[in-house]
Coordinates of C-alpha atoms in Angstrom, one line a residue:
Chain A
X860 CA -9.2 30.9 7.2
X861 CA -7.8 27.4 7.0
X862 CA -9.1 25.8 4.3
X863 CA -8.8 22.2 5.3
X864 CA -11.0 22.8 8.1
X865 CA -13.9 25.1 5.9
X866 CA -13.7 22.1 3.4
X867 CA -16.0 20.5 5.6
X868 CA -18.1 23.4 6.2
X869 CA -19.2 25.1 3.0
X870 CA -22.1 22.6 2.6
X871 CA -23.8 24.3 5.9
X872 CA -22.2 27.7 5.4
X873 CA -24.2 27.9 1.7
X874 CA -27.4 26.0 3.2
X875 CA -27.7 28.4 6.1
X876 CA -27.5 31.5 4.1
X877 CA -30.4 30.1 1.8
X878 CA -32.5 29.6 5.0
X879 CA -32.8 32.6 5.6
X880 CA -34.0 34.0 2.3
X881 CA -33.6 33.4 -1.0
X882 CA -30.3 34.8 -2.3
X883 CA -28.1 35.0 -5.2
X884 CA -24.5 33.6 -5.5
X885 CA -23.0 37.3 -5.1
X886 CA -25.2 37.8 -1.7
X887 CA -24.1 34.8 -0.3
X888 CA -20.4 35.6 -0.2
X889 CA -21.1 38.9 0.7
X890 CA -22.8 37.9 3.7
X891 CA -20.4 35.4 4.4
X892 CA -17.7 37.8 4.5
X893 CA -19.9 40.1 6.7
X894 CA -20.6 37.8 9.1
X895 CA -16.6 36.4 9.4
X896 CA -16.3 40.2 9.9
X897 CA -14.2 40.0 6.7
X898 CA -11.8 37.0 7.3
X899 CA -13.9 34.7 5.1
X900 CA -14.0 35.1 1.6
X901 CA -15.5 32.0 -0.3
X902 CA -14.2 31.9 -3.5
X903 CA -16.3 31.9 -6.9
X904 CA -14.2 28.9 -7.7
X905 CA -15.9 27.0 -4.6
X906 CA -18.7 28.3 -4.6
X907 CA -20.7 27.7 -7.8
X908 CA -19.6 24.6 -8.0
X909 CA -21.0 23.3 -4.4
X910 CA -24.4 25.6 -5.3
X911 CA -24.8 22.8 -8.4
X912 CA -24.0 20.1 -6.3
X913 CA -26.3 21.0 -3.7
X914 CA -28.8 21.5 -6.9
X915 CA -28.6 18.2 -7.9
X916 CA -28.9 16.5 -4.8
X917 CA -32.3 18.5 -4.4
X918 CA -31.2 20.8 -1.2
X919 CA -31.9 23.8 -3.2
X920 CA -34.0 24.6 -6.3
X921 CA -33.7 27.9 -8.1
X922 CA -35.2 30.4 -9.8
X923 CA -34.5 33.6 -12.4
X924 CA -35.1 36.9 -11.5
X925 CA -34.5 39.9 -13.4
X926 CA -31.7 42.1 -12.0
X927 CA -31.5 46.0 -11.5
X928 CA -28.7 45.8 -14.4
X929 CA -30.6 44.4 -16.7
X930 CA -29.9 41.0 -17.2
X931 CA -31.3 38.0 -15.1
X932 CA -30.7 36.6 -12.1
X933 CA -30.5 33.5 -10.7
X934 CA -31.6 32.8 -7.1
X935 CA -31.6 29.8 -5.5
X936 CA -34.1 28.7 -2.3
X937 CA -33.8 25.7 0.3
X938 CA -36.1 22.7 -0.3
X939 CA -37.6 20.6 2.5
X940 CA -34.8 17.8 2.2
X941 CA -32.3 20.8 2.3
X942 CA -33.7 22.0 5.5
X943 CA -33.3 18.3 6.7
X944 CA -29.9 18.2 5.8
X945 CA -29.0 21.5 7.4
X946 CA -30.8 20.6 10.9
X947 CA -28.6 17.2 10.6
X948 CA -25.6 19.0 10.0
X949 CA -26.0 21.9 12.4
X950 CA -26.3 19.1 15.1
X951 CA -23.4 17.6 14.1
X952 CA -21.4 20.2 14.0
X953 CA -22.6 21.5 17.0
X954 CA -20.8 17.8 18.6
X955 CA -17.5 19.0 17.0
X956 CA -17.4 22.5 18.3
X957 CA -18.6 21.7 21.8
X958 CA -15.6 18.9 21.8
X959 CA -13.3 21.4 20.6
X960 CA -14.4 23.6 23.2
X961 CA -13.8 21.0 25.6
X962 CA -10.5 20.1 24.9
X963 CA -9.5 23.9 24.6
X964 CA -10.7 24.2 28.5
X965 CA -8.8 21.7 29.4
X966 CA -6.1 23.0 27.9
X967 CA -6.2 26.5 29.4
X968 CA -6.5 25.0 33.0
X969 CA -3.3 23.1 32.1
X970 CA -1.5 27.0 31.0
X971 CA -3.0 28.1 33.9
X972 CA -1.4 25.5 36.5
X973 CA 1.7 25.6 34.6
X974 CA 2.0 29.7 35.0
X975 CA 1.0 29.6 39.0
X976 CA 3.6 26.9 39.5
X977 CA 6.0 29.5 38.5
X978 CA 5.0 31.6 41.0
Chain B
X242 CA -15.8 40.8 -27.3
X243 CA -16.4 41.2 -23.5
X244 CA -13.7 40.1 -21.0
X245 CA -15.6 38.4 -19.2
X246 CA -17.8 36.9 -21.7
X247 CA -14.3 35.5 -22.8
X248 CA -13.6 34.2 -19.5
X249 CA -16.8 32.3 -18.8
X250 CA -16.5 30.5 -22.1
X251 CA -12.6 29.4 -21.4
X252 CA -14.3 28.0 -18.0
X253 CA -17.2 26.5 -19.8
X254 CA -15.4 25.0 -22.7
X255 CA -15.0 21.2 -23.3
X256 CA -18.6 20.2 -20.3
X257 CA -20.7 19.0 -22.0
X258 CA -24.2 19.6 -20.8
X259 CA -27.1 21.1 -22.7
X260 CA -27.2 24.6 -24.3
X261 CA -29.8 25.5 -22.2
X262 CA -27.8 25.0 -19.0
X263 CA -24.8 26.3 -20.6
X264 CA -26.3 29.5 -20.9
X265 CA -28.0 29.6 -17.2
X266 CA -24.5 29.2 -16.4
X267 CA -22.7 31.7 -18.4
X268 CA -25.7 33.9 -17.6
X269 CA -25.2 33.7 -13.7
X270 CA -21.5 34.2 -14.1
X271 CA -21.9 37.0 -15.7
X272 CA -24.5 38.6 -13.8
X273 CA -21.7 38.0 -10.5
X274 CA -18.7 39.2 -11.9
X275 CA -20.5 42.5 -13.5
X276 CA -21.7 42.9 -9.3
X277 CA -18.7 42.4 -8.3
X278 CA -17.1 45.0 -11.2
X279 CA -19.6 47.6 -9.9
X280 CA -18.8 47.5 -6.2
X281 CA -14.9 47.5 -7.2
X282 CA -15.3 51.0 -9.5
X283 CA -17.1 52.4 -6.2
X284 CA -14.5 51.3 -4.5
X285 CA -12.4 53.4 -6.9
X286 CA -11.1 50.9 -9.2
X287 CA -11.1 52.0 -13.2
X288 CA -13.5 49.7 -15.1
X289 CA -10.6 47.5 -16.9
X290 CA -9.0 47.8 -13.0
X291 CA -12.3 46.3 -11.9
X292 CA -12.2 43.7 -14.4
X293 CA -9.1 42.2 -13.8
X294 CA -9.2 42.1 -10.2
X295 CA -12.8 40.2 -10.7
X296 CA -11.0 38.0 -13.1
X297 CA -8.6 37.1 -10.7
X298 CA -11.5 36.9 -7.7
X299 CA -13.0 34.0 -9.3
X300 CA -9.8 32.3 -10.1
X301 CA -7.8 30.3 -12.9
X302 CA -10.3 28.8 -15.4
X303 CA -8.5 25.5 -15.5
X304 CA -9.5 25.0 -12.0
X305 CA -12.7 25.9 -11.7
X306 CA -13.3 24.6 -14.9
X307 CA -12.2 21.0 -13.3
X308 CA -14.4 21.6 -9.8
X309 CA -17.6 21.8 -12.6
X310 CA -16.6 19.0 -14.3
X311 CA -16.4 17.0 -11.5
X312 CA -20.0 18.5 -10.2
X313 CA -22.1 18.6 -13.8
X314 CA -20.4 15.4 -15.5
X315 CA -19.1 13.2 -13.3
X316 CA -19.4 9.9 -15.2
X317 CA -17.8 11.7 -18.2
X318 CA -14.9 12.8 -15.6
X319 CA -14.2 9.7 -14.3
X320 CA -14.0 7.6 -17.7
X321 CA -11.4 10.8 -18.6
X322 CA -9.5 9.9 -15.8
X323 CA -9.8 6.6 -16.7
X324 CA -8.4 7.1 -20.1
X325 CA -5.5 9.3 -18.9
X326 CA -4.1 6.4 -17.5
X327 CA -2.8 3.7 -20.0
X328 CA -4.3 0.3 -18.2
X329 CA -1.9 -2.0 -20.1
X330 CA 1.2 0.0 -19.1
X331 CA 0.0 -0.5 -15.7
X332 CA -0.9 -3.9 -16.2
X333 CA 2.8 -4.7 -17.6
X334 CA 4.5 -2.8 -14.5
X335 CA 2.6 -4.8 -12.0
X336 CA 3.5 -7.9 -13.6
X337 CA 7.0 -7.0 -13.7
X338 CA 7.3 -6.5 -10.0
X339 CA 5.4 -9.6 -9.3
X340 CA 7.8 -11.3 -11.4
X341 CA 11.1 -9.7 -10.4
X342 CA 10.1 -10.3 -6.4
X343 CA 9.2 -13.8 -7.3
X344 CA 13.1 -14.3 -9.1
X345 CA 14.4 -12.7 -6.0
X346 CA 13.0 -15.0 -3.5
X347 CA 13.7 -18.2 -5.9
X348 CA 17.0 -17.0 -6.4
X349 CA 17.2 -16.5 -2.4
X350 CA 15.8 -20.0 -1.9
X351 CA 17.7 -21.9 -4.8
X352 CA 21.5 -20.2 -3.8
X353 CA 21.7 -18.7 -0.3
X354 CA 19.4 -20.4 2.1
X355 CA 15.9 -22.4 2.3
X356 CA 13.6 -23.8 5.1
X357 CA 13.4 -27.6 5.0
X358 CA 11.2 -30.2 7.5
X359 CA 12.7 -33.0 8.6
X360 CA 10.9 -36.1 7.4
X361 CA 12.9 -39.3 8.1
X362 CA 13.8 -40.4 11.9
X363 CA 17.5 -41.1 10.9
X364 CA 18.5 -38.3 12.2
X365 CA 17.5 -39.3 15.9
X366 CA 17.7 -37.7 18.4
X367 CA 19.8 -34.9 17.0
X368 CA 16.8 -33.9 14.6
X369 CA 13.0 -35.1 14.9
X370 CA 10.3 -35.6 12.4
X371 CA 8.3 -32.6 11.6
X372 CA 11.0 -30.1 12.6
X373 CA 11.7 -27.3 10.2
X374 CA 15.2 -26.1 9.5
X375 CA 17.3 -23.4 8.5
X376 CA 19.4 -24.7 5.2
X377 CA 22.4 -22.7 4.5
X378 CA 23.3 -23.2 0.7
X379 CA 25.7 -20.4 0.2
X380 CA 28.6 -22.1 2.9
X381 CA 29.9 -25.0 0.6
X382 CA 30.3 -22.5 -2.0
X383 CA 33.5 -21.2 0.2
X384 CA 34.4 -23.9 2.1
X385 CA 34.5 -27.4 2.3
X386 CA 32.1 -29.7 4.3
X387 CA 33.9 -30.8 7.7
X388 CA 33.4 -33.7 9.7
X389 CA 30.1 -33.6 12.1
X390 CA 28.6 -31.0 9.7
X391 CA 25.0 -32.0 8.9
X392 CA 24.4 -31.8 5.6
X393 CA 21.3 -32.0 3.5
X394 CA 21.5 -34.2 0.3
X395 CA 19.6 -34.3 -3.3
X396 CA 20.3 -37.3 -4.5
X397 CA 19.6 -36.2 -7.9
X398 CA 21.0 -32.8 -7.7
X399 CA 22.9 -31.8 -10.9
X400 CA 25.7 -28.9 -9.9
X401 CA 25.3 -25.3 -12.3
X402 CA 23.7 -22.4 -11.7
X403 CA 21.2 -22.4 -13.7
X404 CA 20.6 -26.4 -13.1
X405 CA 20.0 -25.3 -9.5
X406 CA 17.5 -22.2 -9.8
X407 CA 15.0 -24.1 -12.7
X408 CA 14.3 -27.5 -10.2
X409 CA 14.2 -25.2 -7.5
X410 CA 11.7 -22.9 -9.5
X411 CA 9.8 -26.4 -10.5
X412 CA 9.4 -27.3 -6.9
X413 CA 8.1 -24.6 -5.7
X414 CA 5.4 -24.7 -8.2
X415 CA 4.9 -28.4 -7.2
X416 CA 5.0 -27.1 -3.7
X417 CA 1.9 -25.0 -4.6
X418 CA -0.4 -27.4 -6.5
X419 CA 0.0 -30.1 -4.5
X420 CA 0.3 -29.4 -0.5
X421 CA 0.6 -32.7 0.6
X422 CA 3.5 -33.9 -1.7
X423 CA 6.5 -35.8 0.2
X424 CA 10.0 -34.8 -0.6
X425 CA 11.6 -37.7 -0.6
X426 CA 14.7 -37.3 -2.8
X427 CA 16.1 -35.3 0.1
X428 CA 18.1 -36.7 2.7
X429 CA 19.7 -35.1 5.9
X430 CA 22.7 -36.7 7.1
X431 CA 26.0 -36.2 8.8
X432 CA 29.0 -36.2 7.3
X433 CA 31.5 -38.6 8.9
X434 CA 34.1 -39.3 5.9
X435 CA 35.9 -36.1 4.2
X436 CA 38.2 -36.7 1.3
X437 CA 41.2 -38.5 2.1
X438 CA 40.0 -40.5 5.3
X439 CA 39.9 -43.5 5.7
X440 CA 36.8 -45.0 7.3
X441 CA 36.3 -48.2 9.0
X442 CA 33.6 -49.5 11.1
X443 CA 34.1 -52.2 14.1
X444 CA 32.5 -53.8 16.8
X445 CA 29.5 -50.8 16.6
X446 CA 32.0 -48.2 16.4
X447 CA 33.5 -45.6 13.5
X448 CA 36.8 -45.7 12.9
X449 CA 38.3 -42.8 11.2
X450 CA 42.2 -42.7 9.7
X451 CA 42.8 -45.9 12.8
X452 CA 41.8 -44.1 15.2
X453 CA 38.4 -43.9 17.0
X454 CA 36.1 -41.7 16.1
X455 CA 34.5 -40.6 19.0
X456 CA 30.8 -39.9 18.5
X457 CA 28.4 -38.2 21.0
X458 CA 25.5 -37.7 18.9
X459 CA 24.5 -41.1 17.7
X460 CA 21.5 -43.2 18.9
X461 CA 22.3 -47.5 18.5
X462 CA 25.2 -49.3 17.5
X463 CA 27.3 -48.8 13.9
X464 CA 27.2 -51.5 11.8
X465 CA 28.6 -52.1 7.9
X466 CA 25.5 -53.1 6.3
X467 CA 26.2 -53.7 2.7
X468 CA 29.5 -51.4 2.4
X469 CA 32.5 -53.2 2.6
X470 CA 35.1 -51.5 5.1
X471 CA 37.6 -49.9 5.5
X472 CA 37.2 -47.4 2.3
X473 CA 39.1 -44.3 1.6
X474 CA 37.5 -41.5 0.7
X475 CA 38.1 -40.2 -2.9
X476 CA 38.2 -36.7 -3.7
X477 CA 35.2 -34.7 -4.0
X478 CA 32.8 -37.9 -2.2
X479 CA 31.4 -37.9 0.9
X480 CA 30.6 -40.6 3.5
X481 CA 27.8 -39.7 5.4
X482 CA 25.8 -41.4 7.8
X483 CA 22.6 -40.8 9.9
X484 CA 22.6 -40.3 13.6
X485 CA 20.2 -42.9 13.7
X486 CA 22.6 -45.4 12.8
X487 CA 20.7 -48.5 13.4
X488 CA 17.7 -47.5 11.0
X489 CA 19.5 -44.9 9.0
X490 CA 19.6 -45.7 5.5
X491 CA 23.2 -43.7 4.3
X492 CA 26.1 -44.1 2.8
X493 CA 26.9 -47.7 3.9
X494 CA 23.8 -48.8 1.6
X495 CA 23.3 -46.1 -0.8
X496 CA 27.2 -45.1 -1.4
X497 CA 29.4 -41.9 -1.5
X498 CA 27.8 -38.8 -2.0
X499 CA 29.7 -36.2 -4.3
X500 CA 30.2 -33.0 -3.4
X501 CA 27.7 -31.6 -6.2
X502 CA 24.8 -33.9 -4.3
X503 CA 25.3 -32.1 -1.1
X504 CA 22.6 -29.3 -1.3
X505 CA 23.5 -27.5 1.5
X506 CA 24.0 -27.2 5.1
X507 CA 21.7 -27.5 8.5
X508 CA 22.7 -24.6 10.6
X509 CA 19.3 -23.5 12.5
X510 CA 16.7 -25.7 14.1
X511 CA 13.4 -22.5 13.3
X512 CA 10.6 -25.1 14.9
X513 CA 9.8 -26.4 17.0
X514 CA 9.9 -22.8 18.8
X515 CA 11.2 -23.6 22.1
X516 CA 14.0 -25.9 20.6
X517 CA 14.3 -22.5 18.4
X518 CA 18.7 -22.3 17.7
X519 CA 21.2 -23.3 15.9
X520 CA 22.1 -26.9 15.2
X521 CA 25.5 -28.8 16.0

């Protein structure tokens, strides 16, 4: 996936994964990568990173767990301000995408008068 | 020692945050990369197959390393950047280019051409107060000045390079302090006399070599005033004359001009805009 455009996007992407349930940094990007049907893998690199990040600024808080291999496990959950943040970001996104999908409507009516003009 | 105990410390080296956080880190790190070893050797990887590959998952440890930085210290990242860079080195190369552009427009205004505003009514009605104009100063440097050009004169203009670019660098510094300043060692003139002529003025007219110097440009009679006509020109002087000629104070009061007073010449009127052109 272009990375330009999921530069923008890994903030929500993370966030909305936490929602859900409280998950560890390896479950995230596998479910990331399920849901992209395998087009999207984050990479470590990005991702722990961002999940400090969005520590610090109080979205999420974590917790330590021990793990079925023995050692422990850090999971991290969404706070209230991180809820706030995702709604506010969901809806903004949500403005992109639907004027995206606007100006790609537009531009298959153009393909469309272009290809019957042929006729 | 582990492989990938060995890579989380290359990516943790040199951030400086407490032990305690260090080893949540290390400890989460770990924990992922050991998942993601497990679901490679089920995938049928060999365990130091498994490894690498996970390794390489998680990427260089430079880069990452510099994405934590930025996240867990990013005061201490900043004044690193900061340090990188060597401030007076900077310092010194902005300088220089403020100086070298400021050489190349002095050197632009002092030799090849200037704008100039006409502050004296002699030049009526070929020039008007409070126009600005285009002075050429490279042209004598080739050629001589002709009859009809209009010249602009420095009375106390001393010829040499060098001469030339320090007063010019003085006033422009002048120029800046003090706005309302009044140059008023500058005249603008016409020259009339070239060397070799010989010029006589009668009954309101100009006579140049005996013969009459026919003059379209001039506003009110010629008269001597306290130059005693005729006069032949000697070499390298200049008699020059304002177009105003019966308030113009030129030549026929303050003398030949020399060729090294002659600053340059007027060849483009650049205000007002709708009298915009050159000059004749």
């Amino acid at each position: 996936m272009n990375k330009e455009i999921m530069k923008g996007s890994i903030d929500i992407l993370l966030l909305s994964q936490i929602a859900r349930r409280d998950m560890y940094g390896f479950e995230i990007v596998k479910e990331l990568q399920l849901k992209s049907n395998n087009i999207y893998k984050m990479s470590e690199g990005t991702l722990y990173p961002a999940l400090q990040r969005l520590e610090q600024k109080m979205c999420v808080c974590s917790y330590w767990e021990n793990s079925d291999a023995g050692g422990r496990r850090k999971y991290y959950k969404i706070t209230d301000l991180g809820m706030e943040k995702l709604i506010k970001k969901m809806d903004e996104w949500k403005q992109v995408s639907e004027l995206i999908h606007s100006c790609k409507e537009e531009l298959n009516w153009i393909d469309l008068e272009n290809t019957s003009m042929q006729f | 020692m582990d492989r990938f105990r060995e890579y989380i410390d290359a990516v943790l080296k040199g951030i400086c945050i407490s032990k305690k956080r260090k080893q949540e880190m290390q400890d989460e790190l770990y924990d992922h990369l050991n998942m993601l070893k497990d679901e490679l050797i089920q995938e049928g990887y060999s365990k130091e197959e498994a490894e690498s590959i996970a390794i390489k998952r998680f990427g260089d440890t430079t880069s990452i390393q510099k994405e934590l930085r930025h996240v867990l210290t990013p005061f201490r990242e900043w004044s690193r950047q900061w340090r990188k860079k060597n401030v007076p080195k900077m310092m010194l190369e902005y300088a220089s280019i403020v100086v070298f552009a400021l050489f190349i427009s002095l050197s632009i205004h002092s030799y090849v051409f200037a704008a100039t505003q006409v502050q004296q009514s002699s030049m009526k009605n070929t020039l008007q107060e409070g126009q600005r104009l285009i002075e050429n100063k490279l042209t004598y440097n080739f050629s001589k000045p002709e009859r009809g050009d209009i010249v602009i004169i420095d009375k106390e203009r001393k010829a040499g390079a060098l001469h030339v670019f320090l007063e010019n660098g003085i006033e422009m510094v002048e120029a800046f302090s003090n706005k309302e300043k009044v140059d008023n060692k500058r005249l603008v003139k016409r020259v009339i006399g070239i060397p070799g002529d010989t010029v006589d003025i009668k009954n309101g007219r100009v006579f140049i070599n005996e013969a009459l110097y026919e003059e379209t440009y001039t506003r009110g009679d010629t008269y001597p005033n306290s130059m005693k006509f005729p006069i032949v020109i000697p070499e390298k002087e200049y008699f020059v004359m304002g177009d105003n000629r019966e308030v113009s104070l030129d030549s026929r009061d303050l003398g030949l001009f020399s060729i090294d007073a002659i600053e340059g010449k007027v060849t483009a009127r650049l205000w007002p805009l709708n009298e915009l052109g050159l000059v004749e």
